[in-house]
Amino acid sequence: MLSIKNLHARIEEKEILRGINLEVKAGEVHAIMGPNGSGKSTLASVLAGRSDYEVTSGSVTLNGKDLLDLSPEDRAREGVFLAFQYPIEIPGVSTINFMKTAVNEIREYRGQETMDAVSFLKLMKEKMKLVEIDESLLKRALNEGFSGGEKKRNEIFQMAMLEPSLAILDETDSGLDIDALRIVANGVNKLKTPNNATIVVTHYQRLLDYIIPDFVHVLYKGRIVKSGTKELALELEEKGYDWIKAEADAQTV
Amino acid sequence: MSDSNKILEEITSSEYKWGFVTDIDNDSLPKGLNEDTVRYISAKKNEPEWLLEWRLDAFRKWLKMEEPIWPNVTYPKIDFQDIIYYSAPKQKVTLNSLDEIDPELRATFEKLGISLDEQKRMTGVAVDAVIDSVSITTTFKVKLSELGIIFCSMSEAVQEHPELVRKYLGSVVPVTDNYYAALNSAVFSDGSFCYIPKGVRSPMELSTYFRINAANTGQFERTLLIADESSYVSYLEGCTAPVRDENQLHAAVVELVAMEKAEIKYSTVQNWYPGDKNGKGGIYNFVTKRGICAGDYAKISWTQVETGSAVTWKYPSCILKGDHSIGEFYSVAVTNNYQQADTGTKMIHIGKNTKSRIVSKGISAGHSHNSYRGLVKVMKRAEGARNYSQCDSLLMGDQCGAHTFPYIEVENNTSTVEHEATTSKIGEDQIFYCNQRGIATEKAVALIVNGYCKEVLNQLPMEFAVEAQKLLAISLEGSVG
Ligand SMILES: Nc1ncnc2c1ncn2[C@@H]1O[C@H](COP(=O)(O)OP(=O)(O)OP(=O)(O)O)[C@@H](O)[C@H]1O
Ligand SMILES: [Mg+2]
């Protein structure tokens, strides 16, 4: 489904992604871990099409389509969803209104009829239940004055609404209390189908107890330096990153 | 940055959609202004002697006045001799039914999205339409008159209700109030008049549409609205003009009088032609709007959405004379390309425990300049007066300017005056966030701007709010990234 080949990207002359290779198949969950500043959020942003980053070489395809050739909104309409590490506030625009616009824009792109208010509310109620989010939160201005955890939960609600084929969760677990973590993870699991895929960026193996990954990758200095299964996450939890850093640095020298 | 500016420019460069000219026969005066012009207008309208004298007095005073230079706007000097002061669509004076309206004129209203007949009856809005300073039709009159509500053109009011006109005309905005008010007093050709009797709540929104059609014409309409004790009225005003290369002058005066416990809600969606992308043409909108809360517990709310005009100069104000009276001003002013707006309000607290609230949202794009100018004045007698002002500016791109000029004069120390101001930009991260949810940049801007203006848009009657939202999106089309 997603195929990243030798992806290089930079921001303001600084090369941050330095040759990423990653294959994600439908139905899979991939976890990406790695020390602060290693480029995890950058990878997520580049996939979503943030224009601050310049892709200098490499390719990315989603279901055979050249993703890098598409505008950010078209990538979203093709099914890419990014749960932001730091969700953005939009004063005066409720989540409901925001989602209504988003859902209909996406439907229009796909040649579907716009959704009327009744069906939209029905869909919303259903998804609200799934991620156990309160309607009062959705009526408030998007992310404005939300607590850290509320913002994250709202991201997952949006993901549920948009039913992406590729969801990228950038540290959605940080800032969540134990109950919220379980709810969010449950939501993600319930949204999992054989046709979609999930990439979770996280620092904590705890999340992976709930969302069981098929693969775990370690990103370091803009490259995937180690890949493994769930056990790799446990090992990292125990030993930290030093040994991987040492291994990787030894190879590059 | 440069990328987003490019998109910004694209969005802001959309075309004005109300720029058509209607081919209607006009009965106009040649260009020029002197006492005879004033006499001609007055005679044309078959006015009583006192009104002619009132006009002439205004004209003589105007001759001695100077054009104000304090607003933060620049435009070439206006040649007042180069303007046509009276232009009326050739049309029978009295209409027995709406069917008698010139078909071209009807088509104009259809294009404007105003249907003068059934459609509006259904939605319950009474419309008075003013084209080139002359009131064309007032719908719904019968139903309103059953309640004792008078809603008609100013010319008609002069004939039918001279005592009311004489009593209140110029009572809120005196002839010599300012340069353009004096000019308007001398040459106003029509406008709307409204009187709500004691204890009556107007069962529908009253609405006036202003349209400048003829070339080289100035539009000088005069609106007078009186809400008697314990009455309520919500009044809507909309305006458009054709695309023309030369600038056209619009100098209106609106006077509101709210008696004890009366409430007036006055909403404007101003969409005069703003000039083209390079700042050529457009309306000079120099308007004086003022209301007085004459009695205790009276309330006046001004809500305006200003998207049009090349140059706007406008400060809807409230004189809070009655004790416990309330004044409100909610404003969204959008400027794009080379538009300039200097707008705001004056809240004059005279009575005890008077309250005022100002919420101003300025949005600037392109090379435009947008100024908020507000005065909050608390007089000696105004014990316990309270004001809250909030002035926010939103900038799109880096070639526009936002300016805030708040003036506060307090003579009573039991009063509280609060002022808050913010300046922000539409963040690229906000737009990216929307993009990431499948919302294209143009739509994202509209969404963000509407959110930004929500507090003001919420004040508008439902159908107007929808119109205003669309207008905001259109005026900013091509303007952000
Ligand atoms: N605008 C920018 N200018 C310069 N450097 C930047 C910019 N944006 C990001 N970087 C750098 O790119 C590197 C990768 O950042 P990124 O946010 O992708 O890291 P991360 O792996 O997500 O880290 P964390 O675990 O802390 O979230 C960091 O060194 C960061 O400082
Ligand atoms: Mg990160």
mmCIF file of N, CA, C and O in Angstrom, chain A residues 216-245:
data_model
loop_
_atom_site.group_PDB
_atom_site.id
_atom_site.type_symbol
_atom_site.label_atom_id
_atom_site.label_comp_id
_atom_site.label_asym_id
_atom_site.label_seq_id
_atom_site.Cartn_x
_atom_site.Cartn_y
_atom_site.Cartn_z
ATOM 1 N N VAL A 216 8.386 -3.020 14.184
ATOM 2 C CA VAL A 216 8.888 -1.866 14.918
ATOM 3 C C VAL A 216 10.162 -1.396 14.217
ATOM 4 O O VAL A 216 11.033 -2.206 13.886
ATOM 5 N N HIS A 217 10.217 -0.079 13.941
ATOM 6 C CA HIS A 217 11.411 0.475 13.289
ATOM 7 C C HIS A 217 12.023 1.527 14.189
ATOM 8 O O HIS A 217 11.309 2.258 14.870
ATOM 9 N N VAL A 218 13.332 1.617 14.136
ATOM 10 C CA VAL A 218 14.003 2.667 14.892
ATOM 11 C C VAL A 218 14.582 3.669 13.912
ATOM 12 O O VAL A 218 15.348 3.317 13.012
ATOM 13 N N LEU A 219 14.169 4.914 14.105
ATOM 14 C CA LEU A 219 14.664 5.993 13.257
ATOM 15 C C LEU A 219 15.767 6.705 14.022
ATOM 16 O O LEU A 219 15.632 7.012 15.206
ATOM 17 N N TYR A 220 16.876 6.936 13.335
ATOM 18 C CA TYR A 220 17.982 7.634 13.976
ATOM 19 C C TYR A 220 18.708 8.440 12.913
ATOM 20 O O TYR A 220 19.056 7.896 11.848
ATOM 21 N N LYS A 221 18.885 9.699 13.171
ATOM 22 C CA LYS A 221 19.540 10.601 12.229
ATOM 23 C C LYS A 221 18.976 10.469 10.810
ATOM 24 O O LYS A 221 19.723 10.400 9.827
ATOM 25 N N GLY A 222 17.658 10.387 10.743
ATOM 26 C CA GLY A 222 17.023 10.418 9.425
ATOM 27 C C GLY A 222 17.067 9.127 8.640
ATOM 28 O O GLY A 222 16.826 9.123 7.435
ATOM 29 N N ARG A 223 17.418 8.026 9.321
ATOM 30 C CA ARG A 223 17.389 6.725 8.636
ATOM 31 C C ARG A 223 16.753 5.687 9.551
ATOM 32 O O ARG A 223 16.833 5.799 10.774
ATOM 33 N N ILE A 224 16.157 4.670 8.923
ATOM 34 C CA ILE A 224 15.698 3.543 9.730
ATOM 35 C C ILE A 224 16.902 2.646 9.941
ATOM 36 O O ILE A 224 17.437 2.061 8.998
ATOM 37 N N VAL A 225 17.363 2.597 11.192
ATOM 38 C CA VAL A 225 18.612 1.878 11.436
ATOM 39 C C VAL A 225 18.373 0.468 11.973
ATOM 40 O O VAL A 225 19.301 -0.344 12.027
ATOM 41 N N LYS A 226 17.154 0.232 12.407
ATOM 42 C CA LYS A 226 16.871 -1.119 12.875
ATOM 43 C C LYS A 226 15.382 -1.410 12.748
ATOM 44 O O LYS A 226 14.557 -0.544 13.001
ATOM 45 N N SER A 227 15.056 -2.605 12.314
ATOM 46 C CA SER A 227 13.655 -3.002 12.244
ATOM 47 C C SER A 227 13.495 -4.347 12.918
ATOM 48 O O SER A 227 14.422 -5.162 12.920
ATOM 49 N N GLY A 228 12.346 -4.574 13.502
ATOM 50 C CA GLY A 228 12.124 -5.848 14.168
ATOM 51 C C GLY A 228 10.652 -6.009 14.469
ATOM 52 O O GLY A 228 9.804 -5.366 13.849
ATOM 53 N N THR A 229 10.367 -6.855 15.419
ATOM 54 C CA THR A 229 8.976 -7.060 15.804
ATOM 55 C C THR A 229 8.738 -6.387 17.148
ATOM 56 O O THR A 229 9.568 -5.618 17.619
ATOM 57 N N LYS A 230 7.638 -6.695 17.765
ATOM 58 C CA LYS A 230 7.258 -6.100 19.037
ATOM 59 C C LYS A 230 8.371 -6.237 20.096
ATOM 60 O O LYS A 230 8.534 -5.376 20.955
ATOM 61 N N GLU A 231 9.120 -7.306 19.993
ATOM 62 C CA GLU A 231 10.189 -7.545 20.972
ATOM 63 C C GLU A 231 11.243 -6.444 20.963
ATOM 64 O O GLU A 231 11.839 -6.122 21.979
ATOM 65 N N LEU A 232 11.437 -5.856 19.775
ATOM 66 C CA LEU A 232 12.422 -4.777 19.670
ATOM 67 C C LEU A 232 12.029 -3.607 20.580
ATOM 68 O O LEU A 232 12.880 -2.998 21.237
ATOM 69 N N ALA A 233 10.729 -3.340 20.624
ATOM 70 C CA ALA A 233 10.258 -2.251 21.479
ATOM 71 C C ALA A 233 10.564 -2.540 22.945
ATOM 72 O O ALA A 233 10.981 -1.653 23.697
ATOM 73 N N LEU A 234 10.370 -3.755 23.336
ATOM 74 C CA LEU A 234 10.663 -4.151 24.721
ATOM 75 C C LEU A 234 12.145 -3.996 25.038
ATOM 76 O O LEU A 234 12.529 -3.504 26.099
ATOM 77 N N GLU A 235 12.947 -4.364 24.072
ATOM 78 C CA GLU A 235 14.391 -4.280 24.244
ATOM 79 C C GLU A 235 14.828 -2.820 24.403
ATOM 80 O O GLU A 235 15.671 -2.489 25.234
ATOM 81 N N LEU A 236 14.185 -1.962 23.585
ATOM 82 C CA LEU A 236 14.513 -0.537 23.652
ATOM 83 C C LEU A 236 14.128 0.038 25.010
ATOM 84 O O LEU A 236 14.859 0.823 25.602
ATOM 85 N N GLU A 237 12.971 -0.388 25.476
ATOM 86 C CA GLU A 237 12.470 0.083 26.759
ATOM 87 C C GLU A 237 13.493 -0.234 27.854
ATOM 88 O O GLU A 237 13.772 0.573 28.735
ATOM 89 N N GLU A 238 14.048 -1.385 27.735
ATOM 90 C CA GLU A 238 14.981 -1.870 28.746
ATOM 91 C C GLU A 238 16.354 -1.206 28.635
ATOM 92 O O GLU A 238 16.914 -0.721 29.601
ATOM 93 N N LYS A 239 16.846 -1.144 27.402
ATOM 94 C CA LYS A 239 18.242 -0.738 27.211
ATOM 95 C C LYS A 239 18.453 0.688 26.722
ATOM 96 O O LYS A 239 19.583 1.153 26.679
ATOM 97 N N GLY A 240 17.378 1.366 26.319
ATOM 98 C CA GLY A 240 17.566 2.703 25.760
ATOM 99 C C GLY A 240 18.105 2.625 24.342
ATOM 100 O O GLY A 240 18.125 1.558 23.733
ATOM 101 N N TYR A 241 18.532 3.793 23.829
ATOM 102 C CA TYR A 241 18.927 3.853 22.425
ATOM 103 C C TYR A 241 20.435 3.776 22.211
ATOM 104 O O TYR A 241 20.894 3.657 21.082
ATOM 105 N N ASP A 242 21.208 3.872 23.311
ATOM 106 C CA ASP A 242 22.659 4.004 23.136
ATOM 107 C C ASP A 242 23.264 2.913 22.264
ATOM 108 O O ASP A 242 24.075 3.179 21.383
ATOM 109 N N TRP A 243 22.845 1.682 22.531
ATOM 110 C CA TRP A 243 23.447 0.576 21.776
ATOM 111 C C TRP A 243 23.132 0.661 20.288
ATOM 112 O O TRP A 243 23.954 0.365 19.430
ATOM 113 N N ILE A 244 21.910 1.144 19.984
ATOM 114 C CA ILE A 244 21.558 1.281 18.567
ATOM 115 C C ILE A 244 22.336 2.419 17.934
ATOM 116 O O ILE A 244 22.845 2.310 16.827
ATOM 117 N N LYS A 245 22.422 3.513 18.694
ATOM 118 C CA LYS A 245 23.194 4.663 18.202
ATOM 119 C C LYS A 245 24.621 4.243 17.902
ATOM 120 O O LYS A 245 25.178 4.563 16.848
#
